[in-house]
Short mmCIF file of C-alpha atoms in Angstrom, two decimals:
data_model
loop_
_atom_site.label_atom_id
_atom_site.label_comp_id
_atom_site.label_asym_id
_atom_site.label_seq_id
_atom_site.Cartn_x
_atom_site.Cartn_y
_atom_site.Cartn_z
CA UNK A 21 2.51 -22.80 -2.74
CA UNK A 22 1.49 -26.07 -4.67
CA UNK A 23 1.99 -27.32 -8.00
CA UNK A 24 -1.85 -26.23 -9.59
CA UNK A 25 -2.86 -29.51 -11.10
CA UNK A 26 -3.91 -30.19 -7.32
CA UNK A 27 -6.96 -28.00 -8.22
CA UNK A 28 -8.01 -31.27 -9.31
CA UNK A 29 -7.86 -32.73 -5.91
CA UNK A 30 -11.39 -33.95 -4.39
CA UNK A 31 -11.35 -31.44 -1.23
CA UNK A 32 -10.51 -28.41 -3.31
CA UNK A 33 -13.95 -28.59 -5.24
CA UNK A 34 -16.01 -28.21 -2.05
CA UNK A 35 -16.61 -24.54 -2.73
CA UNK A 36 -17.82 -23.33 0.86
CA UNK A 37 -14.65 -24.41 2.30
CA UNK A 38 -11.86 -21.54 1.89
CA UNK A 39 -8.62 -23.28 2.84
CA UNK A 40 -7.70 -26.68 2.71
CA UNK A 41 -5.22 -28.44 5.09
CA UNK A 42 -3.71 -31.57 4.81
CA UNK A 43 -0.36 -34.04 4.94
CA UNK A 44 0.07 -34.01 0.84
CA UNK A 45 -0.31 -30.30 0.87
CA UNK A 46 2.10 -29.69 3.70
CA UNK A 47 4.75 -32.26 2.09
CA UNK A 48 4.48 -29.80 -1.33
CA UNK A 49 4.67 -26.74 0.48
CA UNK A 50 7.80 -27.91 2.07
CA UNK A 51 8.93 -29.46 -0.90
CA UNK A 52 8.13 -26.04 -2.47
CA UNK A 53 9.97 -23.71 0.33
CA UNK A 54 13.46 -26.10 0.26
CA UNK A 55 13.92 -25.97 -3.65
CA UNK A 56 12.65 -22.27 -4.25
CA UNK A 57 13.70 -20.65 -0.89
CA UNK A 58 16.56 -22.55 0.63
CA UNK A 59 17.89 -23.40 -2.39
CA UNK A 60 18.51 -20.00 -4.08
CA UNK A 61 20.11 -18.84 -0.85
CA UNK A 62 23.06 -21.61 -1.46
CA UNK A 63 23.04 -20.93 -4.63
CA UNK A 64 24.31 -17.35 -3.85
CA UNK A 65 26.30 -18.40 -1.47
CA UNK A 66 27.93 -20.64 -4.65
CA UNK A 67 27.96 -17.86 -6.96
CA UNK A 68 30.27 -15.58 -4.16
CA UNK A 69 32.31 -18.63 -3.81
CA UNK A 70 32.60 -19.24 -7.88
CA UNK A 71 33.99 -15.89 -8.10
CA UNK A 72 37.27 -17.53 -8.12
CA UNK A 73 37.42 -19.73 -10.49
CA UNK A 74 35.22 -16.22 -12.97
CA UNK A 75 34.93 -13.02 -11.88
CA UNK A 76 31.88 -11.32 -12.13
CA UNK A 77 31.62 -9.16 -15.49
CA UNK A 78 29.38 -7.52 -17.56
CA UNK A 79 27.58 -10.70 -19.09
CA UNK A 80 26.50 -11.59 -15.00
CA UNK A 81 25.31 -8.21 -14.65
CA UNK A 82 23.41 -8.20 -17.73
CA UNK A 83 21.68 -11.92 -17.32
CA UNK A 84 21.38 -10.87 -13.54
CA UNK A 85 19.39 -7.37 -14.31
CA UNK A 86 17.35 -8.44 -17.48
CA UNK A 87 16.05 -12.24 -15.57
CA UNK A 88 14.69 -9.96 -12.34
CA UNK A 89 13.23 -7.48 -14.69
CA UNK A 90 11.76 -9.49 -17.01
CA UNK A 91 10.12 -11.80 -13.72
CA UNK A 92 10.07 -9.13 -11.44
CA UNK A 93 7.02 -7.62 -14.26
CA UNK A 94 5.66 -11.05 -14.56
CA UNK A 95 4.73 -10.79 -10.96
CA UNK A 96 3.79 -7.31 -10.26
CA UNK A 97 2.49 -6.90 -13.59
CA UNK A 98 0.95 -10.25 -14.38
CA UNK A 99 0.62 -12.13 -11.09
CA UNK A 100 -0.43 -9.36 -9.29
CA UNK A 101 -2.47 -6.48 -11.38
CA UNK A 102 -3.53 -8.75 -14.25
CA UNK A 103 -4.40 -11.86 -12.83
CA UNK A 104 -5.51 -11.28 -9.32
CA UNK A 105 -6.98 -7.51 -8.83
CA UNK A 106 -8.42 -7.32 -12.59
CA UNK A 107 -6.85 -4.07 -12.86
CA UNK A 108 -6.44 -4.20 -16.92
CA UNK A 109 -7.19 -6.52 -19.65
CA UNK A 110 -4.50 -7.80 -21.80
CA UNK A 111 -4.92 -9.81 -25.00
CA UNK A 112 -4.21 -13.66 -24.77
CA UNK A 113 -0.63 -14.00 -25.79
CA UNK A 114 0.41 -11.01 -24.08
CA UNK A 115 -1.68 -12.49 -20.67
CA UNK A 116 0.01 -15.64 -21.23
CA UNK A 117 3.66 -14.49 -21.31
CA UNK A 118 2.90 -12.79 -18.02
CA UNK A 119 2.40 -15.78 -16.26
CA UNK A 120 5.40 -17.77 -17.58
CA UNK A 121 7.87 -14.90 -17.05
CA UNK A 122 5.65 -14.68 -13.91
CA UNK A 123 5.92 -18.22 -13.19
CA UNK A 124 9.83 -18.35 -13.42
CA UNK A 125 10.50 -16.50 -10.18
CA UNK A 126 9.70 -19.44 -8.48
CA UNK A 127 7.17 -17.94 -5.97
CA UNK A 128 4.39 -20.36 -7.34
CA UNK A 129 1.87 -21.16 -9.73
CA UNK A 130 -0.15 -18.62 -11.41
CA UNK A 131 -3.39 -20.05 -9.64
CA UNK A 132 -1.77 -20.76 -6.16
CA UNK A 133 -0.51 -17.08 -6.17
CA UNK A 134 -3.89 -15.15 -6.90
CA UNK A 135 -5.59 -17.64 -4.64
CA UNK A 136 -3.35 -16.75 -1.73
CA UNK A 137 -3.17 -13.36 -2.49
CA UNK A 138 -6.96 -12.53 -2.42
CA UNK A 139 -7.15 -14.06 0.85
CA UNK A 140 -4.45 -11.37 1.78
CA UNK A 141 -6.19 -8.74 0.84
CA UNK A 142 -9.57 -10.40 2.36
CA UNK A 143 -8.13 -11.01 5.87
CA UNK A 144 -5.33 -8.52 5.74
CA UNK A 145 -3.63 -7.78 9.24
CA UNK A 146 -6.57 -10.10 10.93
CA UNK A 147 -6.69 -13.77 11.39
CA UNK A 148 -6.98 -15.67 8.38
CA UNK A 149 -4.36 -13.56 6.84
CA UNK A 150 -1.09 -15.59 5.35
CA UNK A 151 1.77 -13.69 5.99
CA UNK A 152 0.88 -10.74 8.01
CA UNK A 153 3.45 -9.58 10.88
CA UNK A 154 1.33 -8.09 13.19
CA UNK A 155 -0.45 -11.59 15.03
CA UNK A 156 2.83 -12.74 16.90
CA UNK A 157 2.36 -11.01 19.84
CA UNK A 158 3.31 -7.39 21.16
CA UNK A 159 6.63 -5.54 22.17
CA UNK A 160 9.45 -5.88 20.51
CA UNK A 161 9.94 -10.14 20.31
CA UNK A 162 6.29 -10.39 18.79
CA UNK A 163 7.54 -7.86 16.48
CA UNK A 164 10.98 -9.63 15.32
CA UNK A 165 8.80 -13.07 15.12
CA UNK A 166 6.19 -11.27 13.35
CA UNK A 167 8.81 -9.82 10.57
CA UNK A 168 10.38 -13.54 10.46
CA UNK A 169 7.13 -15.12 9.62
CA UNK A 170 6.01 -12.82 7.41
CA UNK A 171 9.08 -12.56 5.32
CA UNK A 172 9.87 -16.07 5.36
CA UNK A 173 9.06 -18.93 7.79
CA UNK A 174 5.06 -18.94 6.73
CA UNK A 175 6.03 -20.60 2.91
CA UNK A 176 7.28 -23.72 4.91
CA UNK A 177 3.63 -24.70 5.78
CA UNK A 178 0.36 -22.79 5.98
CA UNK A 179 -3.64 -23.55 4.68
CA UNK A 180 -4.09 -23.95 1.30
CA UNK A 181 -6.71 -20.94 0.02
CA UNK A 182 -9.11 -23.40 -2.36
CA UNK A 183 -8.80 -22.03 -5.72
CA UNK A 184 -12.25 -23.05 -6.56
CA UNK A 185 -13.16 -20.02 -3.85
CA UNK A 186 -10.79 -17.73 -4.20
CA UNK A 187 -9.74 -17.94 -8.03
CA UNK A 188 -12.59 -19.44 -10.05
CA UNK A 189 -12.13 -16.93 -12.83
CA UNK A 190 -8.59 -18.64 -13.32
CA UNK A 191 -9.66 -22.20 -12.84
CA UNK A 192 -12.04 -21.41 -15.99
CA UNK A 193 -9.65 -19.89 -18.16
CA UNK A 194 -8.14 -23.36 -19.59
CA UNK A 195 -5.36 -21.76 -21.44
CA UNK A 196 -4.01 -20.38 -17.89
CA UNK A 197 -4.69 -23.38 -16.17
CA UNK A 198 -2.41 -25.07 -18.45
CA UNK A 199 0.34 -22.87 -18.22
CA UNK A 200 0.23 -23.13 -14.86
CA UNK A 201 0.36 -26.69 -14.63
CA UNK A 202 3.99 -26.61 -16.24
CA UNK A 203 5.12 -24.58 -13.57
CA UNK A 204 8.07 -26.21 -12.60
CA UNK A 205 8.97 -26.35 -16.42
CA UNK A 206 8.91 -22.85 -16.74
CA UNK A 207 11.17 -22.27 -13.38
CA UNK A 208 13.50 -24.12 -15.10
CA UNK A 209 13.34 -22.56 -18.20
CA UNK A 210 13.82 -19.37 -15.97
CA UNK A 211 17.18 -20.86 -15.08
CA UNK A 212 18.28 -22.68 -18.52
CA UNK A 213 18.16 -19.10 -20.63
CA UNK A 214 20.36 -17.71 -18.13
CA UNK A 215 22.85 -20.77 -18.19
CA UNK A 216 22.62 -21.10 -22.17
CA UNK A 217 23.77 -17.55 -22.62
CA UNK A 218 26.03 -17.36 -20.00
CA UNK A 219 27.98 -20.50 -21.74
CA UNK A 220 27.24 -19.25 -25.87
CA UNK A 221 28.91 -15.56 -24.93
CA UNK A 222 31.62 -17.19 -22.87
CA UNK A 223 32.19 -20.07 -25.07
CA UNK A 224 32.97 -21.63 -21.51
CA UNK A 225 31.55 -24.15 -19.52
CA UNK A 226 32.61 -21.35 -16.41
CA UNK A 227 30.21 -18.92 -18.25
CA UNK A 228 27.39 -21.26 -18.65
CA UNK A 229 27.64 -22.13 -14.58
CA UNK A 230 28.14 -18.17 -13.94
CA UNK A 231 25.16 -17.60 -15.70
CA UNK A 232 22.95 -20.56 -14.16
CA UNK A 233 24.03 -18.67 -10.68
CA UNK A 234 23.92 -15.17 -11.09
CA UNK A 235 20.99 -15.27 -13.84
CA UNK A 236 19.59 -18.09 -12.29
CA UNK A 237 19.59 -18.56 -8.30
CA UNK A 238 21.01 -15.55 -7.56
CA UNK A 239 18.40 -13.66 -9.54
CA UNK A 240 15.53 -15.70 -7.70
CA UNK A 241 16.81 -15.16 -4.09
CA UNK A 242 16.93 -10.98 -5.02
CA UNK A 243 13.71 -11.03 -6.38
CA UNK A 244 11.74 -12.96 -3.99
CA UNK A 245 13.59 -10.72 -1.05
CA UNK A 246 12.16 -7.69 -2.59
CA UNK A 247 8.45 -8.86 -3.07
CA UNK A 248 8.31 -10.46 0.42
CA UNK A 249 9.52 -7.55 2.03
CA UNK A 250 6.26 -5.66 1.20
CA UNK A 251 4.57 -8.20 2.91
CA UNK A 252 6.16 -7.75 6.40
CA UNK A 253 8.02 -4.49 6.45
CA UNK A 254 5.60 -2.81 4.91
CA UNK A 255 2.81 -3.92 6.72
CA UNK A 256 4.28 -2.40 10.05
CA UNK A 257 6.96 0.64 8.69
CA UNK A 258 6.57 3.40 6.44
CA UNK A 259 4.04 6.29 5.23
CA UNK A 260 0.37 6.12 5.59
CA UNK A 261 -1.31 8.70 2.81
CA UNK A 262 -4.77 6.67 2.31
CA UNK A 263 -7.31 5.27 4.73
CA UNK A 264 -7.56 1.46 4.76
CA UNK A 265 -8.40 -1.03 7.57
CA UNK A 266 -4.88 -3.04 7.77
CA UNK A 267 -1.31 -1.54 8.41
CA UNK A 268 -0.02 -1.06 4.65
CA UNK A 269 2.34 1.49 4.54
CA UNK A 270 4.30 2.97 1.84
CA UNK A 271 7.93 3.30 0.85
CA UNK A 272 8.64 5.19 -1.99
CA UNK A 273 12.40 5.09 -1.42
CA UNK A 274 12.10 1.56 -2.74
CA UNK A 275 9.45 2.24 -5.81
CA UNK A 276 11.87 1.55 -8.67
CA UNK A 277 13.56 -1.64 -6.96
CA UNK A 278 9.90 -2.99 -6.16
CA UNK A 279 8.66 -2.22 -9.87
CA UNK A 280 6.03 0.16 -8.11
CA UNK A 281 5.11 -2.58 -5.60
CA UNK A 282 6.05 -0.20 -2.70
CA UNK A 283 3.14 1.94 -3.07
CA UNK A 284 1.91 -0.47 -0.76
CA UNK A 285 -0.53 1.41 1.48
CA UNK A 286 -1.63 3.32 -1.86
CA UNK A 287 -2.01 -0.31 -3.44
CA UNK A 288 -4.86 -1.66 -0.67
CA UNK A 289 -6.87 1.64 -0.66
CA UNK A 290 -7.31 1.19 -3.74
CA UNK A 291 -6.59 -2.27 -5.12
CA UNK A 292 -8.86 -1.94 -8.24
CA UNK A 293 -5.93 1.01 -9.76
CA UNK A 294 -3.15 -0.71 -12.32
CA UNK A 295 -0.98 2.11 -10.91
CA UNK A 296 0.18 1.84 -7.48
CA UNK A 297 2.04 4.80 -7.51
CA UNK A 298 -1.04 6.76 -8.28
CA UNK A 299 0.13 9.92 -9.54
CA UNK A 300 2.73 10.86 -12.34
CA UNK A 301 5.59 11.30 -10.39
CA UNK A 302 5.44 8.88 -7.92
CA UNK A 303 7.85 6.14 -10.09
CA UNK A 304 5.72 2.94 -10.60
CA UNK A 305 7.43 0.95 -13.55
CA UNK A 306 4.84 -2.00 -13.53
CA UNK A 307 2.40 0.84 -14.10
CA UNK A 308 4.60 1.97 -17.05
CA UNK A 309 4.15 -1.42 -18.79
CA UNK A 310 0.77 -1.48 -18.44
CA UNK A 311 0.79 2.28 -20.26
CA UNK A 312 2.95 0.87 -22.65
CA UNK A 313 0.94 -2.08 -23.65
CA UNK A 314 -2.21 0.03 -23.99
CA UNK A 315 -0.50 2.25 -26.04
CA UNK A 316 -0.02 -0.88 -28.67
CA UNK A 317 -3.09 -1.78 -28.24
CA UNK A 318 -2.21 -4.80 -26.30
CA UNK A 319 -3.71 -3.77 -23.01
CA UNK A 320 -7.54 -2.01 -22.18
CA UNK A 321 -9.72 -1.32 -19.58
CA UNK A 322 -7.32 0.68 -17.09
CA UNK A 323 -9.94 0.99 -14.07
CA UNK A 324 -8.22 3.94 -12.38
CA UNK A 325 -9.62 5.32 -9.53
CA UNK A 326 -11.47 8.82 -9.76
CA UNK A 327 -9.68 12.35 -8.52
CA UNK A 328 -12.66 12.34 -6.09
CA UNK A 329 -12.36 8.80 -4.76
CA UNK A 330 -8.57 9.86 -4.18
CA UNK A 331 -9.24 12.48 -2.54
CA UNK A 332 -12.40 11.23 -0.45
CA UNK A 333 -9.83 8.27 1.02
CA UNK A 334 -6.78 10.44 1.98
CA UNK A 335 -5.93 10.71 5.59
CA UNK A 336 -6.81 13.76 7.58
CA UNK A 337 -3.80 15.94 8.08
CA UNK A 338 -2.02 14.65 4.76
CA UNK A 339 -1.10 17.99 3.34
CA UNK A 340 0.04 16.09 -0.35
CA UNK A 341 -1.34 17.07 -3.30
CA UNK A 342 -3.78 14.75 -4.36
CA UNK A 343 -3.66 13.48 -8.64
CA UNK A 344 -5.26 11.59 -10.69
CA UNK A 345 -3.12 9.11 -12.97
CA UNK A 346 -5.79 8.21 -15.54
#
């Protein structure tokens, strides 16, 4: 993950060459994995130790829950259905809140995230894939290094996907480019709302910190925990209901905690749907935004899949009913 003005950058506008690789962009992806992946994990490790000096209460729990939801939908909902897969059309405004409250989870820039993300899904499971768990090796220490890289250790360095390749649609669209050029600004926004409230409820400079950590850090190290873990677990444990040529699995267990994201194996059979879940009652709350939002008019162009493509892609054996969400 780099900051996106390096779109700019001479090497990224050679569009036959997918990744770039190089010292600067290895010094900001490090620079990137110690402030937004190291540094939330002290940060909780803080906020347990500031329990002393304020307990946690109801305003923690509140900024805690409402900063993961509200960035947690950024990224499933904006990052990852909007932006990258096309799945929906939203107006302007409503597109560009998505990538700020997208933008302050700290997982990277609107235009780094797609970009990486479509080469996922391009090279999924095979080489050429970012983060997938299943190229370390067999038996069970590939497996444990495979997990380990694909949860966490791949951020520290890895080859740039050019955005001019993978994400020219974004690259166009100047109002997104420029939001995500202030991505850093709106991380720290992510973690100044938290702080400010924490401090006006409290009237204390111990609620302002309290707020900064559990809102704030806390809130960042939960959230990015959750979304990588459907990138390795998920990609080697779980339930297969739908034919697809990687090893995406689902795990509905975890639907509402993921915001729907753990309809993972539904997700890459068909990555065109805005609902991952698929069906009705298969819980899916990024899907429920999207509803929402179309309901106000605010969001169009749902490109569900069709009952017969459902059923058509469903493995052998899988005695499930099969729905259609539309």
């Amino acid at each position: 993950m780099i900051a996106e003005d390096n779109h700019r950058n001479g090497d990224l506008l050679e569009p036959r060459r997918k990744t770039i690789s190089s010292p600067y962009i290895h010094r900001l992806q490090r620079r990137h994995f110690l402030l937004f992946d190291i540094l939330p994990i002290l940060g909780t490790a803080c906020a347990f130790a500031f329990l002393a000096v304020r307990p946690f209460g109801v305003t923690e729990f509140a900024l805690l829950f409402s900063m993961w939801l509200v960035t947690g939908l950024g990224v499933t909902v904006g990052y990852h259905r909007l932006f990258t897969h096309r799945t929906f059309k939203a107006v302007p405004w409503v597109a560009g809140l998505l990538a700020i409250f997208g933008s302050m989870a700290g997982q990277g820039g609107v235009v780094s995230w797609v970009a990486l993300h479509r080469r996922h899904h391009e090279y999924s499971d095979r080489e050429g894939d970012p983060h997938s768990p299943n190229l370390s090796g067999g038996g069970l220490l590939g497996s444990l290094r495979g997990l380990v890289h694909s949860h966490f250790l791949w951020m520290r360095r890895h080859e740039y996907p050019n955005v001019v390749h993978y994400a020219p649609d974004l690259v166009k669209d100047r109002g997104l480019v420029r939001i995500a050029r202030l991505y850093y600004y709106w991380v720290g926004l992510g973690l100044l709302i938290p702080t400010v409230i924490g401090g006006l409820v409290s009237l204390s400079w111990t609620g302002a910190v309290s707020g900064l950590l559990w809102g704030g850090l806390v809130r960042i190290l939960v959230l990015e925990h959750i979304v990588w873990a459907i990138n390795s677990f998920l990609h080697m444990f779980g339930t297969r209901r739908y034919a697809s040529r990687e090893n995406s699995h689902n795990g509905g267990i975890f639907a509402l905690v993921t915001l729907g994201e753990s309809w993972h194996n539904n997700h890459h059979a068909f990555p065109e749907s805005p609902s991952f879940g698929l069906d009705w009652y298969r819980l899916d709350p990024g899907f429920w935004l999207i509803k929402l939002l179309e309901i106000f008019g605010l969001a169009s162009d749902l490109k569900m899949p069709s009952a017969p493509r459902i059923a058509a892609k469903r493995i052998s054996g899988n005695t499930e009913p099969v729905g259609n969400a539309a």
